[in-house]
Tab-separated table of C-alpha atoms and ligand atoms in Angstrom:
chain	number	residue	atom	x	y	z
A	1	MET	CA	0.000	0.000	0.000
A	2	LYS	CA	1.240	3.482	-0.851
A	3	THR	CA	1.131	5.586	2.286
A	4	LYS	CA	3.687	8.329	1.760
A	5	TRP	CA	0.891	10.651	0.695
A	6	ALA	CA	-1.044	10.668	3.960
A	7	SER	CA	-0.507	13.679	6.193
A	8	ILE	CA	-2.408	12.394	9.183
A	9	SER	CA	-2.978	8.979	10.680
A	10	ILE	CA	-5.740	8.048	13.087
A	11	VAL	CA	-5.341	5.025	15.357
A	12	GLY	CA	-8.735	3.498	16.266
A	13	MET	CA	-11.501	3.526	13.667
A	14	GLY	CA	-14.497	3.527	16.027
A	15	TYR	CA	-17.134	6.265	16.075
A	16	VAL	CA	-14.688	9.060	16.789
A	17	GLY	CA	-11.845	7.813	14.610
A	18	ILE	CA	-13.871	7.108	11.517
A	19	CYS	CA	-15.851	10.344	11.657
A	20	THR	CA	-12.663	12.322	12.284
A	21	ALA	CA	-10.935	10.520	9.418
A	22	ALA	CA	-13.802	11.037	6.976
A	23	THR	CA	-14.146	14.727	7.779
A	24	PHE	CA	-10.395	15.459	7.603
A	25	ALA	CA	-10.272	13.676	4.248
A	26	SER	CA	-13.349	15.560	3.029
A	27	ARG	CA	-11.332	18.769	3.455
A	28	GLY	CA	-8.585	17.431	1.187
A	29	ILE	CA	-6.276	16.375	4.032
A	30	ARG	CA	-4.834	12.993	3.157
A	31	THR	CA	-5.679	10.594	5.946
A	32	ILE	CA	-4.951	7.009	6.868
A	33	GLY	CA	-7.119	5.161	9.364
A	34	ILE	CA	-5.569	2.369	11.437
A	35	ASP	CA	-7.435	-0.321	13.345
A	36	ILE	CA	-6.577	-3.739	14.730
A	37	ASP	CA	-9.967	-4.991	13.512
A	38	GLN	CA	-9.204	-6.294	10.017
A	39	ALA	CA	-12.851	-6.643	8.996
A	40	ARG	CA	-13.465	-3.004	9.897
A	41	VAL	CA	-10.417	-1.943	7.881
A	42	GLU	CA	-11.595	-3.879	4.820
A	43	GLN	CA	-15.025	-2.306	5.050
A	44	ILE	CA	-13.583	1.199	5.223
A	45	ARG	CA	-11.315	0.492	2.258
A	46	ARG	CA	-14.412	-0.436	0.281
A	47	GLY	CA	-15.887	2.952	1.217
A	48	LYS	CA	-18.456	1.362	3.489
A	49	ALA	CA	-19.128	2.649	6.991
A	50	PRO	CA	-18.825	-0.082	9.642
A	51	LEU	CA	-21.395	1.686	11.824
A	52	HIS	CA	-24.584	3.631	11.304
A	53	GLU	CA	-24.081	7.370	11.348
A	54	PRO	CA	-25.991	9.838	9.133
A	55	GLN	CA	-23.909	11.238	6.228
A	56	LEU	CA	-20.964	8.961	7.015
A	57	ASP	CA	-21.564	6.391	4.269
A	58	SER	CA	-21.696	8.892	1.417
A	59	MET	CA	-18.780	10.923	2.736
A	60	LEU	CA	-16.690	7.786	3.164
A	61	LYS	CA	-17.498	6.544	-0.332
A	62	ASN	CA	-16.468	9.866	-1.759
A	63	VAL	CA	-13.143	10.269	0.082
A	64	VAL	CA	-12.110	6.654	-0.514
A	65	ARG	CA	-12.896	7.007	-4.221
A	66	LYS	CA	-10.803	10.185	-4.376
A	67	LYS	CA	-7.992	8.347	-2.555
A	68	LEU	CA	-8.032	10.932	0.238
A	69	LEU	CA	-8.707	8.226	2.823
A	70	ASP	CA	-7.271	4.756	3.143
A	71	ALA	CA	-7.267	2.267	5.999
A	72	THR	CA	-4.933	-0.426	7.257
A	73	SER	CA	-4.249	-2.615	10.257
A	74	ASP	CA	-0.523	-1.941	9.940
A	75	ILE	CA	0.357	0.847	12.366
A	76	SER	CA	3.839	1.251	10.844
A	77	VAL	CA	2.315	3.464	8.132
A	78	ALA	CA	1.733	6.138	10.795
A	79	VAL	CA	5.438	6.970	10.692
A	80	HIS	CA	5.049	8.324	7.165
A	81	THR	CA	2.442	10.837	8.281
A	82	ASP	CA	3.021	14.102	10.139
A	83	VAL	CA	0.405	13.792	12.850
A	84	THR	CA	-1.094	10.737	14.590
A	85	PHE	CA	-4.389	11.008	16.444
A	86	LEU	CA	-5.148	8.370	19.081
A	87	THR	CA	-8.874	7.587	19.062
A	88	VAL	CA	-8.875	4.148	20.679
A	89	GLY	CA	-11.485	3.252	23.285
A	90	THR	CA	-11.110	4.121	26.980
A	91	PRO	CA	-13.745	1.862	28.578
A	92	SER	CA	-14.597	1.459	32.253
A	93	GLN	CA	-12.964	-1.126	34.492
A	94	PRO	CA	-15.326	-3.043	36.819
A	95	ASP	CA	-14.750	-0.439	39.596
A	96	GLY	CA	-15.651	2.420	37.227
A	97	SER	CA	-12.058	3.611	36.781
A	98	ILE	CA	-10.725	4.228	33.288
A	99	ASP	CA	-9.127	1.348	31.390
A	100	LEU	CA	-6.074	2.797	29.638
A	101	SER	CA	-4.826	-0.476	28.175
A	102	TYR	CA	-5.759	0.423	24.559
A	103	ILE	CA	-4.093	3.807	24.936
A	104	LYS	CA	-0.949	2.220	26.383
A	105	ASN	CA	-0.716	-0.411	23.632
A	106	ALA	CA	-1.265	2.056	20.812
A	107	THR	CA	1.207	4.549	22.296
A	108	GLU	CA	3.890	1.940	22.789
A	109	ASP	CA	3.467	0.538	19.268
A	110	LEU	CA	3.660	4.032	17.826
A	111	GLY	CA	6.674	5.014	19.940
A	112	ASN	CA	8.632	1.938	18.835
A	113	LEU	CA	8.061	2.924	15.230
A	114	LEU	CA	8.900	6.578	15.752
A	115	ARG	CA	12.344	5.621	17.058
A	116	GLU	CA	13.649	5.349	13.491
A	117	LYS	CA	11.792	8.341	12.118
A	118	ARG	CA	13.753	11.361	10.995
A	119	GLY	CA	11.767	14.526	11.253
A	120	TYR	CA	9.037	15.855	13.456
A	121	HIS	CA	5.989	13.806	14.480
A	122	LEU	CA	3.036	15.055	16.481
A	123	VAL	CA	0.957	12.657	18.617
A	124	VAL	CA	-2.522	13.843	19.592
A	125	VAL	CA	-4.627	12.154	22.280
A	126	LYS	CA	-8.219	12.538	21.132
A	127	SER	CA	-9.622	9.696	23.251
A	128	THR	CA	-11.253	10.784	26.500
A	129	VAL	CA	-8.668	10.295	29.250
A	130	VAL	CA	-8.591	11.374	32.904
A	131	PRO	CA	-6.475	14.421	33.794
A	132	GLY	CA	-2.781	13.630	33.858
A	133	THR	CA	-2.939	10.778	31.326
A	134	THR	CA	-1.403	12.616	28.367
A	135	ASN	CA	1.396	14.105	30.429
A	136	GLY	CA	1.736	10.913	32.468
A	137	VAL	CA	1.317	7.493	30.939
A	138	VAL	CA	1.193	8.591	27.280
A	139	LYS	CA	4.276	10.801	27.517
A	140	ARG	CA	6.173	8.151	29.462
A	141	PHE	CA	5.319	5.309	27.059
A	142	LEU	CA	5.990	7.461	24.029
A	143	GLU	CA	9.335	8.791	25.214
A	144	GLN	CA	10.542	5.411	26.479
A	145	SER	CA	9.624	3.463	23.366
A	146	SER	CA	10.758	6.124	20.870
A	147	ARG	CA	13.835	7.065	22.903
A	148	LYS	CA	13.065	10.669	22.102
A	149	THR	CA	11.824	13.489	24.281
A	150	ILE	CA	8.892	15.775	23.640
A	151	GLY	CA	10.297	18.894	21.996
A	152	SER	CA	12.031	19.308	18.664
A	153	GLU	CA	11.382	15.862	17.139
A	154	LEU	CA	8.316	14.697	18.972
A	155	GLY	CA	5.154	16.591	19.836
A	156	LEU	CA	2.283	15.702	22.178
A	157	CYS	CA	-1.142	17.277	22.693
A	158	ALA	CA	-4.408	16.439	24.410
A	159	ASN	CA	-7.277	17.332	22.102
A	160	PRO	CA	-10.592	15.956	23.381
A	161	GLU	CA	-13.474	15.275	21.044
A	162	PHE	CA	-17.012	16.562	21.591
A	163	LEU	CA	-18.939	15.066	18.657
A	164	LYS	CA	-22.288	13.392	19.331
A	165	GLU	CA	-23.367	10.102	17.806
A	166	GLY	CA	-26.260	10.686	15.420
A	167	THR	CA	-24.894	14.103	14.364
A	168	ALA	CA	-21.210	13.197	14.430
A	169	ILE	CA	-20.324	14.344	10.911
A	170	SER	CA	-21.972	17.701	11.219
A	171	ASP	CA	-20.480	18.133	14.697
A	172	ALA	CA	-17.005	17.345	13.368
A	173	LEU	CA	-17.437	19.828	10.521
A	174	HIS	CA	-18.871	22.579	12.738
A	175	PRO	CA	-17.592	22.156	16.298
A	176	ASP	CA	-18.362	24.886	18.833
A	177	LYS	CA	-14.731	24.863	19.997
A	178	ILE	CA	-11.385	23.139	19.676
A	179	VAL	CA	-9.484	22.455	22.886
A	180	ILE	CA	-5.742	21.949	22.612
A	181	GLY	CA	-3.774	21.011	25.716
A	182	SER	CA	-0.003	20.992	25.613
A	183	ASP	CA	2.976	22.063	27.683
A	184	ASP	CA	5.033	22.375	24.558
A	185	LYS	CA	4.499	25.443	22.339
A	186	LYS	CA	5.546	23.739	19.116
A	187	SER	CA	3.077	20.853	19.582
A	188	ALA	CA	0.193	23.230	20.214
A	189	SER	CA	1.039	25.468	17.288
A	190	GLU	CA	1.423	22.510	14.873
A	191	LEU	CA	-2.007	21.179	15.854
A	192	ALA	CA	-3.576	24.641	15.630
A	193	LYS	CA	-2.037	24.941	12.149
A	194	LEU	CA	-3.667	21.677	11.084
A	195	TYR	CA	-7.052	22.855	12.338
A	196	ARG	CA	-6.627	26.196	10.531
A	197	ARG	CA	-6.075	24.184	7.368
A	198	PHE	CA	-9.182	22.110	8.127
A	199	TYR	CA	-11.579	24.911	9.015
A	200	GLY	CA	-10.141	27.911	7.143
A	201	ALA	CA	-12.378	30.938	7.738
A	202	GLN	CA	-14.781	28.796	9.781
A	203	LEU	CA	-12.226	28.040	12.489
A	204	PRO	CA	-14.162	27.841	15.783
A	205	PRO	CA	-12.741	29.314	19.016
A	206	VAL	CA	-9.504	27.516	19.905
A	207	ILE	CA	-8.815	27.105	23.627
A	208	LEU	CA	-5.120	26.637	24.283
A	209	THR	CA	-4.415	25.223	27.708
A	210	SER	CA	-2.502	22.579	29.652
A	211	PRO	CA	-3.070	18.875	28.843
A	212	GLU	CA	-4.670	18.347	32.258
A	213	ALA	CA	-7.130	21.199	31.771
A	214	ALA	CA	-8.001	19.990	28.256
A	215	GLU	CA	-8.668	16.518	29.646
A	216	LEU	CA	-10.859	17.915	32.420
A	217	VAL	CA	-12.856	20.071	29.964
A	218	LYS	CA	-14.148	16.865	28.373
A	219	TYR	CA	-15.192	15.320	31.701
A	220	ALA	CA	-16.725	18.576	32.910
A	221	SER	CA	-18.746	18.744	29.704
A	222	ASN	CA	-20.104	15.211	30.007
A	223	ALA	CA	-20.702	15.511	33.766
A	224	PHE	CA	-22.706	18.677	33.175
A	225	LEU	CA	-24.821	17.072	30.441
A	226	ALA	CA	-25.484	13.956	32.518
A	227	THR	CA	-26.441	16.105	35.500
A	228	LYS	CA	-28.783	18.176	33.326
A	229	VAL	CA	-30.573	14.988	32.241
A	230	SER	CA	-30.883	13.676	35.800
A	231	PHE	CA	-32.041	17.129	36.889
A	232	ILE	CA	-34.928	17.310	34.409
A	233	ASN	CA	-35.860	13.685	35.150
A	234	THR	CA	-36.047	14.595	38.833
A	235	ILE	CA	-38.343	17.526	38.006
A	236	ALA	CA	-40.378	15.161	35.785
A	237	ASN	CA	-40.829	12.750	38.676
A	238	ILE	CA	-42.075	15.597	40.865
A	239	ALA	CA	-44.364	16.860	38.082
A	240	GLU	CA	-45.974	13.407	37.900
A	241	GLN	CA	-47.336	13.971	41.398
A	242	ILE	CA	-49.097	17.243	40.504
A	243	PRO	CA	-52.442	17.225	38.672
A	244	GLY	CA	-52.368	19.149	35.387
A	245	VAL	CA	-48.584	19.604	35.279
A	246	ASP	CA	-46.455	18.539	32.325
A	247	VAL	CA	-42.655	18.651	32.659
A	248	GLY	CA	-42.469	19.756	28.992
A	249	THR	CA	-43.898	23.143	29.986
A	250	ILE	CA	-41.449	23.443	32.849
A	251	ALA	CA	-38.505	22.555	30.577
A	252	GLU	CA	-39.649	25.003	27.912
A	253	ALA	CA	-39.990	27.833	30.404
A	254	ILE	CA	-36.713	27.316	32.257
A	255	GLY	CA	-34.880	26.645	28.987
A	256	LEU	CA	-35.627	30.204	27.854
A	257	ASP	CA	-33.356	31.465	30.605
A	258	PRO	CA	-29.976	31.778	28.853
A	259	ARG	CA	-28.241	30.746	32.084
A	260	ILE	CA	-30.013	27.365	31.772
A	261	GLY	CA	-30.507	26.852	28.007
A	262	GLY	CA	-33.127	24.640	26.390
A	263	LEU	CA	-31.013	21.706	25.181
A	264	PHE	CA	-30.665	18.463	27.148
A	265	LEU	CA	-33.842	19.232	29.080
A	266	LYS	CA	-35.880	16.347	27.680
A	267	ALA	CA	-37.274	14.148	30.406
A	268	GLY	CA	-37.016	10.460	29.578
A	269	PRO	CA	-35.780	7.044	30.676
A	270	GLY	CA	-32.299	8.294	31.597
A	271	TYR	CA	-29.106	8.888	29.651
A	272	GLY	CA	-27.244	6.186	27.817
A	273	GLY	CA	-24.553	5.926	25.176
A	274	SER	CA	-20.920	5.039	25.291
A	275	CYS	CA	-19.737	8.180	27.043
A	276	LEU	CA	-21.877	9.849	29.719
A	277	ARG	CA	-22.004	6.987	32.177
A	278	LYS	CA	-18.475	5.744	31.546
A	279	ASP	CA	-17.001	9.222	31.809
A	280	LEU	CA	-18.982	10.121	34.910
A	281	GLN	CA	-17.845	6.927	36.593
A	282	ALA	CA	-14.240	7.564	35.587
A	283	LEU	CA	-14.465	11.119	36.948
A	284	ILE	CA	-16.006	9.938	40.232
A	285	ASN	CA	-13.309	7.308	40.616
A	286	TYR	CA	-10.525	9.743	39.675
A	287	SER	CA	-11.851	12.320	42.082
A	288	GLN	CA	-12.226	9.854	44.966
A	289	ASN	CA	-8.632	8.809	44.421
A	290	LYS	CA	-7.734	12.459	44.920
A	291	ASN	CA	-9.626	12.320	48.242
A	292	TYR	CA	-12.626	14.302	47.051
A	293	ASP	CA	-16.032	12.623	46.919
A	294	PRO	CA	-18.115	14.281	44.160
A	295	ILE	CA	-21.528	13.631	45.734
A	296	LEU	CA	-23.355	15.574	43.030
A	297	PHE	CA	-22.139	13.197	40.326
A	298	ARG	CA	-22.890	10.134	42.414
A	299	ALA	CA	-26.454	11.419	42.767
A	300	THR	CA	-26.626	12.062	39.005
A	301	GLU	CA	-25.717	8.441	38.393
A	302	GLU	CA	-28.110	7.078	41.007
A	303	ALA	CA	-30.998	9.153	39.657
A	304	ASN	CA	-30.215	7.778	36.198
A	305	GLU	CA	-30.278	4.176	37.393
A	306	GLN	CA	-33.578	4.737	39.195
A	307	GLN	CA	-35.182	6.329	36.154
A	308	ALA	CA	-35.127	3.035	34.229
A	309	ASN	CA	-36.826	1.319	37.180
A	310	ARG	CA	-39.486	4.037	37.174
A	311	VAL	CA	-40.290	3.230	33.537
A	312	VAL	CA	-40.849	-0.400	34.506
A	313	ASP	CA	-42.862	0.704	37.565
A	314	MET	CA	-45.140	2.612	35.182
A	315	ALA	CA	-45.715	-0.529	33.124
A	316	GLU	CA	-46.360	-2.534	36.279
A	317	LYS	CA	-48.882	0.007	37.505
A	318	LEU	CA	-50.814	-0.338	34.241
A	319	LEU	CA	-50.668	-4.133	34.185
A	320	GLY	CA	-50.828	-5.075	37.836
A	321	SER	CA	-48.143	-7.717	37.652
A	322	LEU	CA	-45.632	-8.114	34.828
A	323	SER	CA	-45.299	-11.828	35.360
A	324	SER	CA	-45.711	-13.693	32.028
A	325	LYS	CA	-46.974	-10.523	30.348
A	326	ARG	CA	-45.795	-9.825	26.824
A	327	VAL	CA	-44.104	-6.428	26.742
A	328	ALA	CA	-43.089	-4.829	23.444
A	329	VAL	CA	-40.041	-2.606	23.764
A	330	LEU	CA	-39.995	-0.138	20.873
A	331	GLY	CA	-36.469	1.142	20.413
A	332	LEU	CA	-33.155	-0.239	21.628
A	333	ALA	CA	-30.603	2.327	20.427
A	334	PHE	CA	-29.622	4.818	23.132
A	335	LYS	CA	-30.978	7.532	20.850
A	336	LYS	CA	-32.366	7.796	17.344
A	337	ASP	CA	-30.193	7.702	14.235
A	338	THR	CA	-27.642	5.346	15.697
A	339	ASP	CA	-27.334	1.583	16.094
A	340	ASP	CA	-25.354	2.030	19.318
A	341	ILE	CA	-26.816	0.324	22.392
A	342	ARG	CA	-23.873	0.877	24.731
A	343	GLU	CA	-25.279	1.797	28.177
A	344	ALA	CA	-28.704	2.322	26.563
A	345	ALA	CA	-31.624	2.835	28.947
A	346	SER	CA	-33.470	0.167	26.916
A	347	ILE	CA	-31.079	-2.480	28.229
A	348	ARG	CA	-31.625	-1.422	31.856
A	349	VAL	CA	-35.394	-1.482	31.274
A	350	ILE	CA	-35.272	-4.893	29.573
A	351	ASN	CA	-33.240	-6.341	32.444
A	352	GLN	CA	-35.789	-5.018	34.947
A	353	LEU	CA	-38.695	-6.356	32.887
A	354	LYS	CA	-37.048	-9.781	32.821
A	355	ASN	CA	-36.396	-9.612	36.570
A	356	ARG	CA	-40.084	-8.993	37.104
A	357	GLY	CA	-41.080	-11.962	34.965
A	358	ALA	CA	-42.158	-10.253	31.720
A	359	ARG	CA	-41.718	-11.792	28.270
A	360	VAL	CA	-39.952	-9.151	26.189
A	361	VAL	CA	-40.161	-8.640	22.444
A	362	ALA	CA	-38.133	-5.786	21.009
A	363	TYR	CA	-38.010	-3.870	17.781
A	364	ASP	CA	-35.544	-1.236	16.581
A	365	PRO	CA	-34.948	-0.126	12.990
A	366	MET	CA	-31.135	-0.234	13.401
A	367	ALA	CA	-29.972	-1.707	16.676
A	368	ILE	CA	-31.185	-5.318	16.635
A	369	PRO	CA	-27.878	-6.832	15.453
A	370	ASN	CA	-25.975	-5.073	18.261
A	371	THR	CA	-28.625	-6.031	20.826
A	372	ARG	CA	-28.594	-9.643	19.695
A	373	ARG	CA	-24.830	-9.703	20.263
A	374	HIS	CA	-25.380	-8.302	23.766
A	375	LEU	CA	-28.533	-10.079	24.993
A	376	SER	CA	-28.575	-13.021	22.558
A	377	GLU	CA	-31.854	-14.943	22.814
A	378	GLN	CA	-32.884	-13.704	26.276
A	379	ILE	CA	-35.625	-11.731	24.492
A	380	ASP	CA	-37.539	-12.034	21.214
A	381	TYR	CA	-36.815	-9.731	18.301
A	382	ALA	CA	-39.453	-8.443	15.898
A	383	ASP	CA	-38.929	-7.464	12.257
A	384	ASN	CA	-41.211	-4.452	12.468
A	385	VAL	CA	-43.398	-2.471	14.847
A	386	GLN	CA	-46.535	-4.418	13.984
A	387	SER	CA	-45.085	-7.795	14.832
A	388	ALA	CA	-43.646	-6.380	18.071
A	389	LEU	CA	-47.072	-5.082	19.067
A	390	LYS	CA	-48.925	-8.227	18.026
A	391	GLY	CA	-50.452	-9.808	21.130
A	392	ALA	CA	-48.569	-7.474	23.491
A	393	ASP	CA	-49.999	-6.512	26.866
A	394	CYS	CA	-47.908	-3.376	27.063
A	395	ALA	CA	-45.738	-1.280	24.735
A	396	ILE	CA	-42.840	0.807	26.028
A	397	ILE	CA	-41.312	3.432	23.735
A	398	MET	CA	-37.624	3.601	24.543
A	399	THR	CA	-36.058	5.406	21.551
A	400	GLU	CA	-37.348	8.537	19.832
A	401	TRP	CA	-37.196	7.122	16.281
A	402	ASP	CA	-39.353	9.134	13.828
A	403	GLN	CA	-41.279	6.017	12.824
A	404	PHE	CA	-42.527	5.604	16.410
A	405	ARG	CA	-43.470	9.283	16.548
A	406	GLN	CA	-45.697	8.693	13.537
A	407	LEU	CA	-47.680	5.882	15.171
A	408	ALA	CA	-51.379	6.529	15.742
A	409	ALA	CA	-53.594	5.143	18.518
A	410	LYS	CA	-55.208	2.796	16.004
A	411	ASP	CA	-51.833	1.197	15.227
A	412	PHE	CA	-51.575	0.062	18.828
A	413	GLN	CA	-55.247	-0.950	18.989
A	414	ALA	CA	-54.997	-3.017	15.820
A	415	TYR	CA	-52.318	-5.358	17.160
A	416	MET	CA	-52.071	-5.283	20.928
A	417	ASN	CA	-53.774	-7.648	23.285
A	418	ASN	CA	-54.244	-4.795	25.778
A	419	THR	CA	-53.475	-1.225	24.828
A	420	ASN	CA	-51.207	-0.277	27.713
A	421	ILE	CA	-48.603	2.209	26.527
A	422	VAL	CA	-45.645	3.688	28.385
A	423	ASP	CA	-44.153	6.542	26.400
A	424	ALA	CA	-40.735	6.840	28.032
A	425	ARG	CA	-39.606	9.327	25.363
A	426	ARG	CA	-42.657	11.589	25.438
A	427	ILE	CA	-43.014	11.418	21.641
A	428	LEU	CA	-46.733	10.683	21.315
A	429	ASP	CA	-49.419	13.309	21.756
A	430	PRO	CA	-51.273	12.381	24.973
A	431	LYS	CA	-54.441	14.011	23.604
A	432	HIS	CA	-54.761	11.231	21.047
A	433	TYR	CA	-54.279	8.505	23.633
A	434	ALA	CA	-56.653	9.637	26.357
A	435	HIS	CA	-59.005	6.726	25.558
A	436	LEU	CA	-56.217	4.150	26.003
A	437	ASN	CA	-54.120	3.178	29.017
A	438	TYR	CA	-51.400	5.652	28.171
A	439	VAL	CA	-48.788	7.061	30.537
A	440	THR	CA	-45.775	9.179	29.861
A	441	ILE	CA	-42.886	10.458	31.913
A	442	GLY	CA	-43.325	13.808	33.635
A	443	MET	CA	-47.092	14.186	33.279
A	444	GLY	CA	-49.209	14.744	36.353
A	445	PRO	CA	-52.693	13.208	36.578
A	446	SER	CA	-55.225	15.008	34.390
A	447	ILE	CA	-57.647	17.344	36.109
A	448	ALA	CA	-61.100	15.833	35.896
B	501	NAD	N1	-18.486	7.635	20.741
B	501	NAD	C1	-18.615	8.922	21.012
B	501	NAD	O1	-19.673	9.512	20.805
B	501	NAD	C2	-17.458	9.702	21.594
B	501	NAD	C3	-17.509	11.099	21.594
B	501	NAD	C4	-16.429	11.815	22.122
B	501	NAD	C5	-15.333	11.139	22.644
B	501	NAD	N2	-15.315	9.772	22.648
B	501	NAD	C6	-14.130	9.101	23.170
B	501	NAD	O2	-13.313	8.718	22.058
B	501	NAD	C7	-12.659	7.465	22.315
B	501	NAD	C8	-13.058	6.457	21.244
B	501	NAD	O3	-14.443	6.242	21.355
B	501	NAD	P1	-15.243	5.389	20.244
B	501	NAD	O4	-16.655	5.421	20.649
B	501	NAD	O5	-14.834	5.861	18.883
B	501	NAD	O6	-14.589	3.956	20.530
B	501	NAD	P2	-14.909	2.557	19.825
B	501	NAD	O7	-14.834	1.555	20.880
B	501	NAD	O8	-16.105	2.692	18.943
B	501	NAD	O9	-13.661	2.369	18.841
B	501	NAD	C9	-12.346	2.160	19.255
B	501	NAD	C10	-11.600	1.498	18.091
B	501	NAD	O10	-10.226	1.422	18.437
B	501	NAD	C11	-9.714	0.197	17.899
B	501	NAD	N3	-8.457	-0.123	18.589
B	501	NAD	C12	-8.268	-0.512	19.861
B	501	NAD	N4	-6.937	-0.664	20.103
B	501	NAD	C13	-6.299	-0.364	18.960
B	501	NAD	C14	-4.923	-0.316	18.583
B	501	NAD	N5	-3.944	-0.614	19.431
B	501	NAD	N6	-4.630	0.036	17.316
B	501	NAD	C15	-5.608	0.343	16.435
B	501	NAD	N7	-6.919	0.321	16.737
B	501	NAD	C16	-7.257	-0.017	17.985
B	501	NAD	C17	-10.841	-0.786	18.139
B	501	NAD	O11	-10.722	-1.927	17.307
B	501	NAD	C18	-12.068	0.076	17.807
B	501	NAD	O12	-12.429	-0.025	16.431
B	501	NAD	C19	-13.077	7.079	23.740
B	501	NAD	O13	-12.120	7.557	24.640
B	501	NAD	C20	-14.401	7.819	23.925
B	501	NAD	O14	-14.674	8.084	25.279
B	501	NAD	C21	-16.342	9.038	22.115
């Protein structure tokens, strides 16, 4: 494979890596993606996205066809590029602390290769890592294995990523900020130069800071978002006790206050996804190791766990007992427009339903293959909404897919055994369901 042409390499072709690679390449910056997963590499080389993300497939096809993006499992090609981004996973360990093994392996492999390189090479940690990781373990591994020191030949930056699954491509093309953390002026200015090339006149605000501060910005951002979700869910649970109150009105009103802001104020079954929970747990663990107990974040997490149980409580209240009842779970992905089920509220709800003796049948337009890998045959899977609803005693809407939003009361009536509906995403119009057993999160009893 010819690789001399690539200017940047990206190690780890998961959500972040592949979207970063595709967008860099779309701006004419020659990019090589590296992953240990050979099947994933082959797919990318064919211009096919290995995961579902709007706009990614067409962008990938285009940049691969134009030879602006290539992929390989051979990390040695990174040496021929100028900048290497690390975008490998940083999952949770069983105690919630961050697992840095992928970061360590990738850094060591890269450092060994950089030993022979003549000329400058910049390494950028884009994965989410706890404060001190870039300047600690990454720097140590990199310097030891390359036998070079950060400075004239080797550069190192922390550069966290803020894209959201479901809008990842547009987020990567139009970020609200770029955060660059480095103790070394040359590293920071080389990375800023690359981003100036990428964004041109549309360069967003660039925050230049220390690696530790850059790393903490990412955790602060996710901790704030998670807390905002648990906050509105708490208000929703209070609203449910008050006749005639709908949390949607409360969220709309408080969201108009610019100090609060309207986004992330949707009451629901709790946050999910690969990042919020994992990052909050890593931050709690990190903080406790520094002898500070962040009680606010522990409460955020606990409220989130309880929210899934509340969804199941709602179903139980409608049905009496869930034992042997057929419950249709509509939606498995942690949010619409993705096939990602990592930490999805649907999984917590399904586990609770099973614990309480329900028979679960699930449907999702995208996420069934991933769910099958995770839950195997513990539940039934339906090919469409109708077959999920067929004979069901209760339906629970767990993902805000547009096709569920378009359902009418008659669609439930036509197939269900009993029309008990729990709208955990608040996507149906309660007015049209008043004649059915319909409940939604954050809605107080109606005033007679
Ligand atoms: N997913 C998101 O929405 C998101 C957003 C912002 C930040 N992040 C952070 O970005 C990082 C990556 O997240 P992700 O969701 O893209 O991860 P992911 O698990 O989807 O992908 C990681 C990829 O890295 C590959 N990999 C692991 N070790 C490797 C090695 N030594 N060499 C080459 N490839 C290797 C894996 O095969 C996998 O394809 C994490 O730290 C995450 O917290 C994720």
